[in-house]
Amino acid sequence: GGEIRAIPGALSIALGARQQGAEGLILPAENAREAAVVTGLPVYAVNNLREVIRFLKGDLVLSPTLPDSAPDSQAVGEGDALD
């Protein structure tokens, strides 16, 4: 119960969150690496609602997700725009 499923548009969500001044972003584990390419915004991967609650309460320590290290992967910085 409480499983979190993948969502579309994780990269766009991360860019918007950074633009709005968010301190971090909690996303489904399946989407976290995609969104982690956005610089200046820690992205935390979770698998279920229990993990979200424990993380927010401080009972669970999560490390920010690292972006894919594929050669064609690039970080999306402050001035970058996606077409």
PDB file of C-alpha atoms in Angstrom:
ATOM      1  CA  GLY A   1       0.000   0.000   0.000  1.00  0.00           C
ATOM      2  CA  GLY A   2       0.981   3.566  -0.611  1.00  0.00           C
ATOM      3  CA  GLU A   3       3.180   2.750  -3.592  1.00  0.00           C
ATOM      4  CA  ILE A   4       4.198   5.768  -5.654  1.00  0.00           C
ATOM      5  CA  ARG A   5       4.077   5.401  -9.426  1.00  0.00           C
ATOM      6  CA  ALA A   6       6.143   7.147 -12.084  1.00  0.00           C
ATOM      7  CA  ILE A   7       4.890  10.479 -13.384  1.00  0.00           C
ATOM      8  CA  PRO A   8       5.301  12.263 -16.725  1.00  0.00           C
ATOM      9  CA  GLY A   9       7.197  15.546 -16.918  1.00  0.00           C
ATOM     10  CA  ALA A  10       9.583  15.149 -13.980  1.00  0.00           C
ATOM     11  CA  LEU A  11      12.204  17.369 -15.629  1.00  0.00           C
ATOM     12  CA  SER A  12       9.708  20.174 -16.240  1.00  0.00           C
ATOM     13  CA  ILE A  13       8.443  19.861 -12.671  1.00  0.00           C
ATOM     14  CA  ALA A  14      12.004  20.131 -11.344  1.00  0.00           C
ATOM     15  CA  LEU A  15      12.732  23.203 -13.465  1.00  0.00           C
ATOM     16  CA  GLY A  16       9.556  24.873 -12.226  1.00  0.00           C
ATOM     17  CA  ALA A  17      10.302  23.944  -8.619  1.00  0.00           C
ATOM     18  CA  ARG A  18      13.771  25.481  -8.845  1.00  0.00           C
ATOM     19  CA  GLN A  19      12.385  28.608 -10.477  1.00  0.00           C
ATOM     20  CA  GLN A  20       9.876  28.960  -7.622  1.00  0.00           C
ATOM     21  CA  GLY A  21      12.655  28.673  -5.045  1.00  0.00           C
ATOM     22  CA  ALA A  22      11.925  25.175  -3.752  1.00  0.00           C
ATOM     23  CA  GLU A  23      14.495  23.773  -1.313  1.00  0.00           C
ATOM     24  CA  GLY A  24      14.170  20.273  -2.759  1.00  0.00           C
ATOM     25  CA  LEU A  25      11.864  17.904  -4.599  1.00  0.00           C
ATOM     26  CA  ILE A  26      10.493  14.495  -3.625  1.00  0.00           C
ATOM     27  CA  LEU A  27       9.723  12.306  -6.640  1.00  0.00           C
ATOM     28  CA  PRO A  28       8.956   8.686  -7.442  1.00  0.00           C
ATOM     29  CA  ALA A  29      12.176   6.680  -7.589  1.00  0.00           C
ATOM     30  CA  GLU A  30      11.544   5.963 -11.278  1.00  0.00           C
ATOM     31  CA  ASN A  31      11.696   9.703 -12.093  1.00  0.00           C
ATOM     32  CA  ALA A  32      14.328  11.002  -9.707  1.00  0.00           C
ATOM     33  CA  ARG A  33      17.357  10.611 -11.988  1.00  0.00           C
ATOM     34  CA  GLU A  34      15.616  12.450 -14.808  1.00  0.00           C
ATOM     35  CA  ALA A  35      14.888  15.431 -12.552  1.00  0.00           C
ATOM     36  CA  ALA A  36      18.296  15.336 -10.837  1.00  0.00           C
ATOM     37  CA  VAL A  37      19.945  16.910 -13.901  1.00  0.00           C
ATOM     38  CA  VAL A  38      18.519  20.248 -12.736  1.00  0.00           C
ATOM     39  CA  THR A  39      21.314  21.962 -10.830  1.00  0.00           C
ATOM     40  CA  GLY A  40      20.675  23.687  -7.537  1.00  0.00           C
ATOM     41  CA  LEU A  41      17.701  21.506  -6.594  1.00  0.00           C
ATOM     42  CA  PRO A  42      18.168  18.362  -4.506  1.00  0.00           C
ATOM     43  CA  VAL A  43      15.878  15.579  -5.717  1.00  0.00           C
ATOM     44  CA  TYR A  44      14.896  12.795  -3.324  1.00  0.00           C
ATOM     45  CA  ALA A  45      13.687   9.426  -4.604  1.00  0.00           C
ATOM     46  CA  VAL A  46      10.926   7.581  -2.746  1.00  0.00           C
ATOM     47  CA  ASN A  47       9.043   4.340  -3.349  1.00  0.00           C
ATOM     48  CA  ASN A  48       6.006   4.789  -1.123  1.00  0.00           C
ATOM     49  CA  LEU A  49       4.100   7.274   1.011  1.00  0.00           C
ATOM     50  CA  ARG A  50       5.579   5.848   4.203  1.00  0.00           C
ATOM     51  CA  GLU A  51       9.048   6.940   3.032  1.00  0.00           C
ATOM     52  CA  VAL A  52       7.749  10.451   2.257  1.00  0.00           C
ATOM     53  CA  ILE A  53       6.254  10.812   5.731  1.00  0.00           C
ATOM     54  CA  ARG A  54       9.330   9.422   7.488  1.00  0.00           C
ATOM     55  CA  PHE A  55      11.598  11.725   5.448  1.00  0.00           C
ATOM     56  CA  LEU A  56       9.535  14.828   6.199  1.00  0.00           C
ATOM     57  CA  LYS A  57       9.395  13.969   9.899  1.00  0.00           C
ATOM     58  CA  GLY A  58      13.178  13.477   9.995  1.00  0.00           C
ATOM     59  CA  ASP A  59      12.921   9.754  10.750  1.00  0.00           C
ATOM     60  CA  LEU A  60      14.450   8.756   7.404  1.00  0.00           C
ATOM     61  CA  VAL A  61      17.620  10.173   5.887  1.00  0.00           C
ATOM     62  CA  LEU A  62      17.660  10.267   2.094  1.00  0.00           C
ATOM     63  CA  SER A  63      20.602  11.388  -0.002  1.00  0.00           C
ATOM     64  CA  PRO A  64      19.881  13.539  -3.029  1.00  0.00           C
ATOM     65  CA  THR A  65      19.653  11.519  -6.226  1.00  0.00           C
ATOM     66  CA  LEU A  66      22.565  11.827  -8.627  1.00  0.00           C
ATOM     67  CA  PRO A  67      21.785  12.394 -12.301  1.00  0.00           C
ATOM     68  CA  ASP A  68      22.473   9.721 -14.867  1.00  0.00           C
ATOM     69  CA  SER A  69      26.146   9.668 -15.732  1.00  0.00           C
ATOM     70  CA  ALA A  70      25.568   8.733 -19.365  1.00  0.00           C
ATOM     71  CA  PRO A  71      27.861  10.582 -21.794  1.00  0.00           C
ATOM     72  CA  ASP A  72      24.919  12.425 -23.418  1.00  0.00           C
ATOM     73  CA  SER A  73      23.509  13.521 -20.066  1.00  0.00           C
ATOM     74  CA  GLN A  74      23.997  17.183 -19.189  1.00  0.00           C
ATOM     75  CA  ALA A  75      23.068  19.221 -16.152  1.00  0.00           C
ATOM     76  CA  VAL A  76      20.423  21.874 -16.704  1.00  0.00           C
ATOM     77  CA  GLY A  77      21.671  25.064 -15.097  1.00  0.00           C
ATOM     78  CA  GLU A  78      19.976  28.315 -14.096  1.00  0.00           C
ATOM     79  CA  GLY A  79      20.207  29.996 -17.496  1.00  0.00           C
ATOM     80  CA  ASP A  80      19.399  26.923 -19.564  1.00  0.00           C
ATOM     81  CA  ALA A  81      16.083  26.508 -21.303  1.00  0.00           C
ATOM     82  CA  LEU A  82      14.552  23.412 -22.801  1.00  0.00           C
ATOM     83  CA  ASP A  83      13.033  23.588 -26.282  1.00  0.00           C
TER      84      ASP A  83
END
